[in-house]
Coordinates of C-alpha atoms and ligand atoms in Angstrom, one line a residue:
Chain A
M1342 CA -134.7 182.8 207.9
R1343 CA -133.3 186.2 208.2
D1344 CA -135.0 186.9 211.5
E1345 CA -133.9 183.7 213.1
I1346 CA -132.3 184.5 216.5
V1347 CA -128.9 183.0 216.7
L1348 CA -127.9 184.2 220.1
A1349 CA -129.8 185.7 223.0
T1350 CA -128.9 186.8 226.5
H1351 CA -131.4 187.1 229.4
G1352 CA -130.5 189.2 232.4
L1353 CA -126.8 188.7 231.8
T1354 CA -124.7 190.1 234.7
R1355 CA -121.1 189.9 235.6
R1356 CA -119.5 191.4 238.7
F1357 CA -115.8 191.9 239.4
G1358 CA -115.8 192.3 243.2
G1359 CA -118.1 195.3 243.9
L1360 CA -118.0 196.5 240.2
V1361 CA -120.9 195.4 238.0
A1362 CA -119.2 195.3 234.6
V1363 CA -122.2 193.9 232.8
N1364 CA -125.6 194.6 234.4
D1365 CA -128.8 192.8 233.5
V1366 CA -128.2 192.8 229.7
D1367 CA -130.9 191.5 227.4
F1368 CA -129.4 191.2 223.9
D1369 CA -130.0 189.2 220.8
V1370 CA -128.3 188.6 217.4
K1371 CA -130.2 187.6 214.3
A1372 CA -128.9 185.5 211.5
N1373 CA -126.8 187.4 208.9
E1374 CA -126.9 190.7 210.6
I1375 CA -124.1 192.9 211.9
H1376 CA -125.0 193.9 215.4
A1377 CA -122.7 196.6 216.7
I1378 CA -122.0 197.4 220.4
L1379 CA -121.2 200.9 221.1
G1380 CA -120.1 202.5 224.4
P1381 CA -117.4 204.5 226.1
N1382 CA -114.3 202.8 227.5
G1383 CA -115.2 200.7 230.5
A1384 CA -118.8 200.3 229.5
G1385 CA -118.5 196.5 229.7
K1386 CA -118.4 195.7 226.0
S1387 CA -115.3 193.4 226.1
T1388 CA -116.7 191.7 229.2
L1389 CA -120.0 191.0 227.3
I1390 CA -118.0 189.4 224.5
N1391 CA -116.0 187.3 227.0
L1392 CA -119.3 186.1 228.5
L1393 CA -120.7 185.2 225.0
S1394 CA -117.6 183.3 224.1
G1395 CA -117.4 181.5 227.4
E1396 CA -114.1 182.9 228.4
I1397 CA -115.5 184.0 231.7
P1398 CA -118.7 182.7 233.4
P1399 CA -121.6 185.0 234.2
S1400 CA -122.5 186.0 237.7
E1401 CA -126.2 185.8 236.8
G1402 CA -128.3 185.3 233.7
Q1403 CA -128.2 183.2 230.7
V1404 CA -126.7 183.0 227.2
L1405 CA -128.7 181.0 224.6
Y1406 CA -126.9 180.0 221.4
R1407 CA -129.4 178.4 218.9
Q1408 CA -131.9 178.0 221.8
Q1409 CA -129.3 176.1 223.8
P1410 CA -127.8 177.4 227.0
I1411 CA -124.0 177.6 226.9
Q1412 CA -123.7 177.6 230.7
G1413 CA -120.9 175.5 232.0
K1414 CA -119.3 175.0 228.6
S1415 CA -115.6 175.9 228.2
A1416 CA -114.3 178.4 225.8
R1417 CA -112.9 175.5 223.8
Q1418 CA -116.3 173.8 223.5
I1419 CA -118.1 177.0 222.6
A1420 CA -115.5 177.7 219.9
R1421 CA -116.2 174.3 218.5
M1422 CA -120.0 175.0 218.5
G1423 CA -119.3 177.7 215.9
I1424 CA -118.7 180.9 217.8
G1425 CA -115.4 182.5 216.7
R1426 CA -113.9 185.5 218.2
S1427 CA -111.1 188.0 218.0
H1428 CA -109.6 189.9 221.0
Q1429 CA -109.2 193.6 221.6
K1430 CA -105.5 193.1 222.1
T1431 CA -103.7 191.6 219.2
N1432 CA -103.7 187.9 219.8
I1433 CA -101.8 185.9 217.2
F1434 CA -98.9 183.4 217.1
P1435 CA -96.0 185.7 216.6
R1436 CA -93.4 183.1 215.6
L1437 CA -95.5 181.3 213.1
T1438 CA -96.1 182.5 209.5
C1439 CA -99.2 184.3 208.5
L1440 CA -100.3 181.2 206.7
Q1441 CA -99.6 178.9 209.6
N1442 CA -101.6 181.1 211.9
C1443 CA -104.6 180.6 209.6
E1444 CA -103.9 176.9 209.2
L1445 CA -104.0 176.4 212.9
A1446 CA -107.3 178.2 213.1
A1447 CA -108.8 176.2 210.1
R1448 CA -107.5 172.8 211.1
I1449 CA -109.2 172.5 214.4
H1450 CA -112.6 172.9 212.7
M1451 CA -111.7 170.5 209.8
G1452 CA -110.9 167.3 211.6
G1453 CA -108.0 168.5 213.8
V1454 CA -104.4 167.5 213.7
F1455 CA -105.0 163.8 213.5
G1456 CA -107.6 164.3 210.7
S1457 CA -104.9 166.1 208.7
W1458 CA -102.5 163.2 209.3
R1459 CA -105.0 160.6 208.4
S1460 CA -106.2 162.1 205.2
R1461 CA -104.3 164.0 202.6
Q1462 CA -107.6 165.5 201.5
T1463 CA -108.2 167.1 204.9
A1464 CA -104.7 168.5 204.9
Q1465 CA -105.3 169.9 201.5
K1466 CA -108.6 171.4 202.4
V1467 CA -107.0 173.1 205.5
S1468 CA -104.4 174.8 203.5
E1469 CA -106.9 175.8 200.8
R1470 CA -109.1 177.3 203.4
A1471 CA -106.2 179.2 204.9
Q1472 CA -105.2 180.6 201.5
E1473 CA -108.8 181.5 200.8
V1474 CA -109.1 183.6 204.0
L1475 CA -105.8 185.3 203.4
D1476 CA -107.2 186.2 199.9
T1477 CA -110.3 187.6 201.5
C1478 CA -108.3 189.7 203.9
Q1479 CA -105.8 190.7 201.2
L1480 CA -102.9 189.2 203.1
N1481 CA -101.8 186.6 200.5
H1482 CA -98.6 188.5 199.8
R1483 CA -97.7 188.0 203.4
A1484 CA -98.5 184.3 203.6
Y1485 CA -94.9 183.3 204.3
T1486 CA -94.0 186.2 206.6
T1487 CA -93.5 185.6 210.3
A1488 CA -96.5 187.2 212.0
A1489 CA -94.2 189.1 214.4
D1490 CA -92.6 190.8 211.3
M1491 CA -95.8 192.2 209.9
S1492 CA -97.1 195.7 210.5
Y1493 CA -99.6 196.4 213.3
G1494 CA -102.4 196.8 210.8
E1495 CA -101.6 193.6 209.1
Q1496 CA -101.6 191.7 212.4
R1497 CA -105.0 193.1 213.1
Q1498 CA -106.2 191.9 209.7
L1499 CA -104.6 188.5 210.4
Q1500 CA -106.8 188.3 213.5
I1501 CA -109.9 188.6 211.4
A1502 CA -108.5 186.1 208.9
M1503 CA -108.0 183.6 211.7
V1504 CA -111.6 184.0 212.9
L1505 CA -112.8 183.5 209.3
A1506 CA -110.6 180.4 208.9
T1507 CA -112.6 178.7 211.7
A1508 CA -115.7 179.1 209.5
P1509 CA -117.8 180.3 212.4
S1510 CA -121.6 180.7 212.2
L1511 CA -121.2 183.6 214.6
M1512 CA -118.3 186.0 214.7
L1513 CA -117.5 188.2 217.7
L1514 CA -115.0 190.9 216.9
D1515 CA -113.7 193.1 219.7
E1516 CA -112.5 196.4 218.2
P1517 CA -111.0 194.9 215.1
M1518 CA -109.9 198.3 213.8
A1519 CA -108.4 199.7 217.1
G1520 CA -105.2 201.6 216.5
M1521 CA -105.5 201.4 212.7
G1522 CA -104.8 204.2 210.3
R1523 CA -107.5 205.8 208.3
E1524 CA -106.7 203.9 205.1
E1525 CA -106.5 200.5 206.9
T1526 CA -109.8 201.2 208.7
A1527 CA -111.5 201.9 205.4
Q1528 CA -110.0 198.6 204.0
V1529 CA -111.2 196.5 207.0
T1530 CA -114.7 198.2 206.8
D1531 CA -114.9 197.1 203.2
L1532 CA -113.8 193.6 204.2
L1533 CA -116.5 193.4 207.0
A1534 CA -119.2 194.8 204.7
S1535 CA -118.4 192.0 202.2
L1536 CA -118.9 189.4 204.8
T1537 CA -122.5 190.2 205.7
D1538 CA -124.2 187.8 203.3
R1539 CA -122.3 184.8 204.7
Y1540 CA -121.7 185.6 208.4
T1541 CA -123.4 186.8 211.5
L1542 CA -121.4 189.4 213.3
V1543 CA -121.2 191.0 216.7
L1544 CA -118.9 194.0 216.3
I1545 CA -117.5 196.3 218.9
E1546 CA -116.1 199.4 217.3
H1547 CA -115.3 202.9 218.1
D1548 CA -115.1 204.3 214.6
M1549 CA -118.6 205.9 214.1
D1550 CA -118.3 206.1 210.3
S1551 CA -117.7 202.4 210.1
V1552 CA -120.3 201.4 212.6
F1553 CA -123.1 203.4 211.0
R1554 CA -122.1 202.1 207.6
L1555 CA -121.9 198.5 208.6
A1556 CA -124.4 197.8 211.4
D1557 CA -127.9 196.6 210.9
R1558 CA -128.6 197.1 214.6
I1559 CA -126.8 198.8 217.4
T1560 CA -126.8 198.3 221.1
V1561 CA -125.4 201.2 223.2
M1562 CA -123.9 200.3 226.5
V1563 CA -123.1 202.7 229.4
D1564 CA -121.7 201.5 232.8
G1565 CA -122.6 197.9 232.1
C1566 CA -126.3 198.6 231.2
V1567 CA -128.0 198.8 227.9
L1568 CA -128.8 202.4 227.2
E1569 CA -130.7 201.8 224.0
S1570 CA -130.9 199.1 221.4
G1571 CA -132.4 199.2 217.9
P1572 CA -131.9 199.6 214.2
T1573 CA -129.0 201.8 213.1
E1574 CA -131.2 204.7 212.0
Q1575 CA -133.0 204.8 215.4
I1576 CA -129.6 205.0 217.2
R1577 CA -128.2 207.6 214.9
T1578 CA -131.1 209.9 215.7
S1579 CA -131.6 209.0 219.3
E1580 CA -131.5 212.0 221.7
K1581 CA -130.6 209.8 224.6
V1582 CA -127.6 208.3 222.9
R1583 CA -126.5 211.7 221.6
D1584 CA -126.5 213.1 225.1
V1585 CA -124.9 210.3 226.9
Y1586 CA -122.4 208.9 224.5
L1587 CA -122.0 210.6 221.2
G1588 CA -122.1 214.1 222.6
R1589 CA -119.0 213.3 224.6
H1590 CA -117.1 211.9 221.7
D1591 CA -117.4 212.8 218.1
E1592 CA -120.1 215.2 217.1
E1593 CA -119.1 215.3 213.5
A1594 CA -119.4 211.6 213.1
I1595 CA -123.1 211.7 213.2
A1596 CA -123.5 215.1 211.5
Chain F
M1343 CA -89.9 179.8 209.3
L1344 CA -89.8 178.1 212.7
H1345 CA -87.9 174.8 212.8
R1346 CA -86.3 175.5 209.4
Y1347 CA -82.6 176.3 209.6
P1348 CA -80.1 177.6 207.1
K1349 CA -78.3 174.9 205.0
R1350 CA -75.2 175.8 207.0
A1351 CA -76.6 174.2 210.1
A1352 CA -77.3 170.9 208.3
F1353 CA -73.8 171.0 206.8
I1354 CA -72.0 171.6 210.1
M1355 CA -74.0 168.8 211.8
L1356 CA -73.3 166.4 209.0
I1357 CA -69.5 167.1 209.2
L1358 CA -69.5 166.7 213.0
T1359 CA -71.6 163.5 212.8
T1360 CA -69.2 162.0 210.2
L1361 CA -66.2 162.9 212.3
I1362 CA -67.6 161.2 215.3
A1363 CA -68.8 158.2 213.4
A1364 CA -65.3 157.8 211.9
F1365 CA -63.7 158.0 215.4
P1366 CA -62.6 154.4 215.3
L1367 CA -60.5 155.3 212.2
W1368 CA -58.7 158.3 213.6
G1369 CA -59.0 157.9 217.3
E1370 CA -55.9 155.9 217.9
V1371 CA -53.8 158.0 215.6
V1372 CA -54.7 161.1 217.6
F1373 CA -55.2 159.9 221.1
G1374 CA -52.9 156.8 221.1
S1375 CA -53.5 154.6 224.2
Q1376 CA -56.1 157.1 225.4
A1377 CA -58.5 156.2 222.5
N1378 CA -60.6 153.7 224.4
F1379 CA -61.1 156.2 227.2
I1380 CA -62.1 158.9 224.7
L1381 CA -64.5 156.5 223.0
E1382 CA -66.2 155.9 226.3
K1383 CA -66.5 159.7 226.8
L1384 CA -67.9 160.1 223.3
T1385 CA -70.5 157.3 224.0
L1386 CA -71.6 159.1 227.1
M1387 CA -71.9 162.4 225.2
L1388 CA -74.1 160.7 222.6
I1389 CA -76.4 159.4 225.4
L1390 CA -76.5 162.8 227.1
A1391 CA -77.3 164.4 223.8
L1392 CA -80.3 162.2 223.4
F1393 CA -81.3 163.1 227.0
A1394 CA -80.9 166.9 226.4
M1395 CA -82.8 166.7 223.1
S1396 CA -85.7 165.1 224.8
L1397 CA -85.9 167.9 227.3
D1398 CA -85.8 170.4 224.4
L1399 CA -89.3 169.2 223.3
L1400 CA -90.6 170.4 226.6
V1401 CA -88.5 173.5 227.3
G1402 CA -87.6 174.8 223.9
V1403 CA -90.5 173.7 221.8
L1404 CA -93.4 173.8 224.2
G1405 CA -92.0 176.4 226.6
L1406 CA -92.4 174.4 229.8
V1407 CA -89.3 174.4 232.0
S1408 CA -89.0 171.1 233.8
L1409 CA -86.6 170.6 236.7
G1410 CA -87.5 167.0 237.1
H1411 CA -86.6 165.5 233.8
A1412 CA -83.9 163.3 235.3
L1413 CA -86.8 161.4 236.8
F1414 CA -87.3 159.7 233.5
F1415 CA -83.5 159.3 232.9
G1416 CA -83.2 157.5 236.2
L1417 CA -86.4 155.6 235.6
G1418 CA -85.0 154.1 232.4
A1419 CA -81.8 153.2 234.1
Y1420 CA -83.6 151.5 237.0
T1421 CA -86.1 149.7 234.8
L1422 CA -83.2 148.1 232.9
A1423 CA -81.2 147.3 236.1
L1424 CA -84.1 145.8 238.0
A1425 CA -85.5 143.8 235.0
S1426 CA -82.1 142.4 234.0
P1427 CA -81.5 138.8 235.1
D1428 CA -78.4 138.2 237.3
F1429 CA -76.8 135.4 235.4
S1430 CA -77.6 136.0 231.7
P1431 CA -78.0 139.0 229.4
A1432 CA -81.6 140.2 228.7
S1433 CA -82.7 140.7 225.2
M1434 CA -82.7 144.2 223.9
W1435 CA -85.9 143.4 222.0
W1436 CA -87.7 143.1 225.3
M1437 CA -85.8 145.7 227.2
L1438 CA -86.3 148.7 224.9
P1439 CA -90.1 148.3 224.7
L1440 CA -90.2 147.6 228.5
V1441 CA -88.3 150.8 229.3
M1442 CA -90.5 152.8 226.9
G1443 CA -93.7 151.3 228.2
V1444 CA -92.9 151.9 231.9
S1445 CA -91.7 155.5 231.2
A1446 CA -94.8 156.2 229.1
C1447 CA -97.1 155.0 231.9
V1448 CA -95.2 157.0 234.6
G1449 CA -95.1 160.0 232.2
L1450 CA -98.9 159.7 231.7
V1451 CA -99.7 159.7 235.4
I1452 CA -97.2 162.5 236.3
G1453 CA -98.2 164.4 233.2
V1454 CA -101.8 164.5 234.1
L1455 CA -101.0 166.0 237.4
V1456 CA -98.3 168.6 236.3
I1457 CA -99.5 169.6 232.9
R1458 CA -102.2 172.0 234.2
T1459 CA -99.5 174.1 235.9
K1460 CA -97.4 176.8 234.2
G1461 CA -94.2 178.7 234.7
I1462 CA -92.8 178.5 238.2
F1463 CA -95.5 176.1 239.3
F1464 CA -94.6 173.6 236.5
I1465 CA -90.9 173.9 237.6
M1466 CA -91.9 173.2 241.2
T1467 CA -94.2 170.3 240.6
T1468 CA -91.8 168.5 238.2
L1469 CA -89.0 169.1 240.8
A1470 CA -91.2 167.7 243.5
F1471 CA -92.0 164.5 241.5
G1472 CA -88.3 164.1 240.7
Q1473 CA -87.3 164.4 244.4
M1474 CA -90.1 162.1 245.5
L1475 CA -88.8 159.3 243.2
Y1476 CA -85.2 160.1 244.3
Y1477 CA -86.1 159.7 247.9
F1478 CA -88.2 156.6 247.3
I1479 CA -85.4 154.9 245.3
S1480 CA -82.5 155.9 247.6
T1481 CA -84.3 154.5 250.6
S1482 CA -85.7 151.3 249.1
Q1483 CA -84.1 147.9 249.7
F1484 CA -85.1 146.4 246.4
A1485 CA -83.5 149.3 244.5
G1486 CA -80.2 149.0 246.4
G1487 CA -80.7 152.2 248.4
T1488 CA -78.0 154.8 247.8
D1489 CA -75.7 152.2 246.3
G1490 CA -78.0 151.6 243.4
V1491 CA -78.2 148.4 241.3
F1492 CA -75.4 146.8 239.3
I1493 CA -76.1 145.3 235.9
M1494 CA -74.2 142.1 235.5
F1495 CA -74.8 141.6 231.8
R1496 CA -75.5 144.2 229.2
P1497 CA -78.6 143.3 227.1
S1498 CA -77.9 141.5 223.9
L1499 CA -79.1 142.3 220.5
E1500 CA -79.8 139.1 218.6
L1501 CA -81.8 138.3 215.5
G1502 CA -82.7 134.7 214.7
G1503 CA -80.3 133.2 217.2
S1504 CA -77.2 135.1 216.0
T1505 CA -75.8 138.3 217.5
L1506 CA -76.8 141.3 215.5
L1507 CA -74.6 143.7 217.4
D1508 CA -72.3 142.8 220.3
L1509 CA -73.2 145.5 222.8
D1510 CA -70.4 144.4 225.1
N1511 CA -67.9 145.6 222.5
P1512 CA -67.3 149.4 223.2
Y1513 CA -67.2 150.1 219.5
S1514 CA -70.5 148.4 218.7
F1515 CA -72.1 150.0 221.7
F1516 CA -70.8 153.4 220.5
Y1517 CA -72.5 152.9 217.2
F1518 CA -75.7 151.7 218.8
C1519 CA -75.9 154.9 220.8
L1520 CA -75.1 157.0 217.8
G1521 CA -77.9 155.2 216.0
M1522 CA -80.4 155.8 218.8
L1523 CA -79.4 159.5 218.8
L1524 CA -79.9 159.7 215.1
V1525 CA -83.3 158.0 215.3
G1526 CA -84.3 160.4 218.2
Y1527 CA -83.2 163.4 216.2
L1528 CA -85.0 162.4 213.0
F1529 CA -88.1 161.7 215.0
L1530 CA -88.1 165.1 216.8
R1531 CA -87.3 166.9 213.6
W1532 CA -90.2 165.3 211.9
L1533 CA -92.5 165.9 214.9
T1534 CA -91.6 169.6 215.2
R1535 CA -92.3 170.2 211.6
S1536 CA -95.6 168.2 211.6
Y1537 CA -99.1 169.4 212.3
F1538 CA -98.7 168.3 215.8
G1539 CA -95.5 170.4 216.1
Q1540 CA -97.4 173.4 214.8
V1541 CA -99.9 173.1 217.6
L1542 CA -97.0 172.9 220.2
D1543 CA -95.6 176.1 218.7
G1544 CA -99.0 177.7 219.0
I1545 CA -99.3 176.7 222.6
H1546 CA -95.8 178.0 223.3
D1547 CA -96.7 181.4 221.7
N1548 CA -100.2 181.8 223.0
E1549 CA -102.0 179.0 224.8
H1550 CA -105.0 181.1 225.6
R1551 CA -105.6 181.8 221.9
M1552 CA -105.2 178.1 221.1
Q1553 CA -108.0 177.3 223.5
A1554 CA -110.2 180.1 222.1
L1555 CA -109.7 178.5 218.7
G1556 CA -111.0 175.2 220.1
Y1557 CA -107.8 173.2 220.8
A1558 CA -107.7 171.0 223.9
T1559 CA -104.2 172.2 224.7
S1560 CA -103.7 170.0 227.8
G1561 CA -104.0 166.9 225.7
Y1562 CA -101.3 168.0 223.3
K1563 CA -99.0 169.1 226.1
L1564 CA -99.6 165.7 227.8
I1565 CA -98.6 163.8 224.7
A1566 CA -95.4 165.9 224.3
F1567 CA -94.6 165.4 228.0
V1568 CA -94.9 161.6 227.6
I1569 CA -92.8 161.6 224.4
A1570 CA -90.1 163.6 226.1
G1571 CA -90.2 161.2 229.1
V1572 CA -89.9 158.1 227.0
M1573 CA -86.9 159.5 225.1
A1574 CA -85.2 160.5 228.3
A1575 CA -85.8 157.0 229.7
V1576 CA -84.2 155.4 226.6
A1577 CA -81.2 157.7 227.2
G1578 CA -81.2 156.6 230.9
M1579 CA -81.2 153.0 229.8
L1580 CA -78.2 153.5 227.6
A1581 CA -76.4 155.3 230.4
A1582 CA -77.0 152.4 232.8
M1583 CA -75.6 150.0 230.1
Q1584 CA -72.6 152.3 229.7
Y1585 CA -71.9 152.6 233.5
G1586 CA -72.9 149.1 234.4
F1587 CA -75.2 150.3 237.1
A1588 CA -78.2 152.4 238.0
N1589 CA -77.7 155.0 240.7
P1590 CA -80.0 157.4 242.6
A1591 CA -77.8 160.3 241.4
Q1592 CA -79.0 159.7 237.9
L1593 CA -82.5 160.8 238.9
G1594 CA -81.8 163.7 241.3
W1595 CA -82.5 167.3 240.6
H1596 CA -78.7 167.8 240.1
T1597 CA -78.9 165.8 236.9
S1598 CA -82.1 167.7 235.8
G1599 CA -80.2 170.9 236.4
E1600 CA -77.2 169.8 234.4
V1601 CA -79.2 168.7 231.4
L1602 CA -81.0 172.1 231.5
M1603 CA -77.6 173.8 231.3
M1604 CA -76.7 171.7 228.3
L1605 CA -79.9 172.9 226.7
I1606 CA -79.1 176.5 227.4
L1607 CA -75.6 176.2 226.2
G1608 CA -76.6 174.5 223.0
G1609 CA -79.7 176.6 222.2
M1610 CA -83.2 175.8 223.1
G1611 CA -86.0 174.9 220.7
T1612 CA -83.7 173.9 217.9
I1613 CA -83.4 170.1 218.5
F1614 CA -79.9 170.0 217.1
G1615 CA -78.7 172.7 219.5
P1616 CA -79.0 170.5 222.6
I1617 CA -76.8 167.9 220.9
L1618 CA -74.0 170.5 220.5
G1619 CA -74.8 171.6 224.1
A1620 CA -74.3 168.2 225.6
F1621 CA -71.0 167.8 223.8
A1622 CA -69.8 171.3 224.7
Y1623 CA -70.9 170.9 228.4
E1624 CA -69.1 167.5 228.8
I1625 CA -65.9 168.8 227.1
L1626 CA -65.9 171.9 229.2
L1627 CA -66.6 169.8 232.3
Y1628 CA -63.6 167.5 231.5
I1629 CA -61.3 170.4 230.9
Y1630 CA -62.4 172.4 234.0
E1631 CA -62.2 169.3 236.3
H1632 CA -58.7 168.7 235.3
T1633 CA -57.7 172.3 235.7
T1634 CA -58.9 173.1 239.2
T1635 CA -60.8 171.6 242.1
H1636 CA -63.0 174.7 242.0
W1637 CA -64.4 173.8 238.6
P1638 CA -68.1 174.5 239.5
I1639 CA -67.2 178.2 239.7
L1640 CA -65.6 178.0 236.2
M1641 CA -68.7 176.2 234.9
G1642 CA -71.0 178.7 236.5
V1643 CA -69.1 181.6 234.9
T1644 CA -69.2 179.9 231.5
I1645 CA -73.0 179.4 231.7
I1646 CA -73.6 183.0 232.7
V1647 CA -71.3 184.3 230.0
A1648 CA -73.0 182.0 227.5
V1649 CA -76.5 183.3 228.5
L1650 CA -75.3 186.9 228.2
I1651 CA -73.5 186.8 224.9
L1652 CA -75.3 183.8 223.2
P1653 CA -78.9 184.0 224.2
R1654 CA -79.8 181.3 221.6
G1655 CA -76.8 179.2 222.5
I1656 CA -74.4 177.6 220.1
A1657 CA -77.2 176.8 217.7
G1658 CA -78.0 180.5 217.5
L1659 CA -74.4 181.2 216.6
I1660 CA -74.8 178.8 213.6
I1661 CA -78.3 179.9 212.6
A1662 CA -77.5 183.6 212.7
P1663 CA -73.8 184.3 213.0
P1664 CA -73.0 187.8 214.3
W1665 CA -71.3 188.8 210.9
H1666 CA -74.5 187.7 209.1
R1667 CA -76.8 189.4 211.5
K1668 CA -75.7 192.9 210.6
R1669 CA -76.3 192.2 206.9
Q1670 CA -79.7 190.8 207.5
T1671 CA -81.0 193.7 209.6
S1672 CA -79.9 196.2 206.9
A1673 CA -81.7 194.1 204.3
E1674 CA -84.8 194.0 206.5
I1675 CA -84.8 197.8 206.8
V1676 CA -84.6 198.2 203.1
G1677 CA -87.4 195.6 202.7
K1678 CA -89.7 197.5 205.1
E1679 CA -89.0 200.9 203.6
S1680 CA -89.9 200.0 200.1
K1681 CA -92.6 197.5 201.3
A1682 CA -91.0 195.1 198.8
S1683 CA -92.1 192.2 200.9
V1684 CA -93.2 190.2 197.9
S1685 CA -89.7 190.1 196.4
A1686 CA -88.1 189.6 199.8
Q1687 CA -89.9 186.3 200.5
P1688 CA -88.4 184.0 198.0
V1689 CA -85.0 185.0 199.1
T1690 CA -85.5 184.0 202.7
Q1691 CA -87.3 180.9 201.6
S1692 CA -84.6 179.6 199.4
K1693 CA -82.1 180.2 202.2
E1694 CA -83.9 177.9 204.5
D1695 CA -83.8 174.2 204.3
Ligands
ADP1380 N1 -110.9 190.6 234.7 C1 -111.4 191.8 235.3 N2 -111.2 192.0 236.6 C2 -111.7 193.1 237.2 N3 -112.3 194.1 236.5 C3 -112.5 193.9 235.2 C4 -112.0 192.8 234.5 N4 -112.3 192.9 233.2 C5 -113.0 194.1 233.1 N5 -113.1 194.7 234.3 C6 -113.7 196.0 234.5 O1 -115.0 195.9 234.0 C7 -115.3 197.2 233.4 C8 -115.7 196.9 231.9 O2 -114.5 196.6 231.2 P1 -114.5 196.2 229.7 O3 -115.6 195.2 229.4 O4 -113.2 195.9 229.3 O5 -115.0 197.6 229.0 P2 -114.9 198.0 227.5 O6 -114.5 196.9 226.7 O7 -116.3 198.5 227.2 O8 -114.0 199.2 227.4 C9 -114.1 198.1 233.5 O9 -114.3 199.0 234.6 C10 -113.0 197.1 233.8 O10 -112.0 197.7 234.7
MG1381 MG1 -112.9 196.6 225.4

């Protein structure tokens, strides 16, 4: 069960004009693992996530989700198949309250607007679910605050809460801790660590401490290509990775 | 919270509504022989308020600026005019569903075509459809060309053979329009606070995110477009009853522009704001027209000044009066400094209706 492959790509390529943002990437995610993607800015990590969530179509190659190709499906259809994602840039509904943000996310996967209208039970379940994810993300004291009035760190946490609210079987998180302070980063790392037994996660993250602590496997990307992919321990000690990526960034993080 | 306003707003609206509803009692005392004329003006304002409110669902709530909304207003007017028999009154029980049905069908067809566009392209496509219908109607024999169509008899409202409300009587018709406006308002108030309304707010804020969550946003936008169209058509039908004719001017872009100005003046996205906007616009129009022949300049200046000093219109003035705003921001700063957000919440909640 644990080794079941949830998502796999074969020769996935995406070009923007002459630029090859994602180049012939073979990549897979197993059930209940956290698979981190590392790489310098412009390596193609966000583009890869966009390909997986169907937000942009690939130039070549294939994405298989539970053995089924997702080619030609819209981002909306893929979302409804159980792939939830967060974006690198904060992407919430600023005029709605924190709770309403989560309710919108939960509702579409629990019978939709018309389901909530038809049955009181559904409506009840939606708001319970929303409360629950706010609890999980420690945002319940902010439930009735307008999202625009929350701090940046809280908005980033709300993003994760919204993905959780959709009860996805696969979560794609694009730099969930970008721009967060040290304390908030630690908090979100704890949160993500607590999710591992229930969720499968693809995580893009720059913070080395968090990645090495959380990830079961790591794929390192450089210039759109996979440099190396393997268990966390292997990447931590890899010469190749150290030279190309880690050497340029944060020596202390791996020391 | 969005679409929840301070009690003050409800209070002011209630007083104004009561004042208007009681006009037959005080009208003659204040305006003397002019009372009938004023009543006619008030009736028109009620109709235009319904029209402006319907546009608010698109512009204020959904964030789609339409410059072709008069298409539906005119459509309602022409549907009534063309479907009314020449020698006897039609029944309101048939006319209202007919107008709503026709406008819903037209709204569906046009909506499917325009709803995929955004921003300037939505403005242009709605404008184009409006002008197409304008051209079609004003050059068509059956619709009376530029002269329009006269309505010989106002529809009657009967129940079991006896007249329920004599719509030929200006006072009854006034109350009929007031009732329609109230129904329209209550409906939109319910809609914007419903689950459906929450989705519209989400689309307004961030349509891309809504799609990534799995919402078929086009479908929701289409439904809102049709609802707005149907409400505008009902307003157009009432206008045709009031004037006694349907005229191409009712569906031209000029009318679309005017109703947009009422919206801006009243405050977009608030539903009650556009009602105030329609009244304010018509009152200003009346005053300016009787002051100078160059009244469009005065009106233009008024709109520009209103946009500059009242970005959220008259409604914004009621929701957050300038003297209140200062107090609020200082309270907010205190709230943020001490991170006492927990204690701050019940206060804002209890303030909102
Ligand atoms: N929509 C786009 N159009 C053109 N170029 C793009 C687009 N999206 C990304 N790119 C380019 O693709 C490369 C990879 O970008 P991205 O996936 O965002 O990298 P990362 O997330 O690893 O920092 C960059 O050089 C970027 O400029
Ligand atoms: Mg990125």
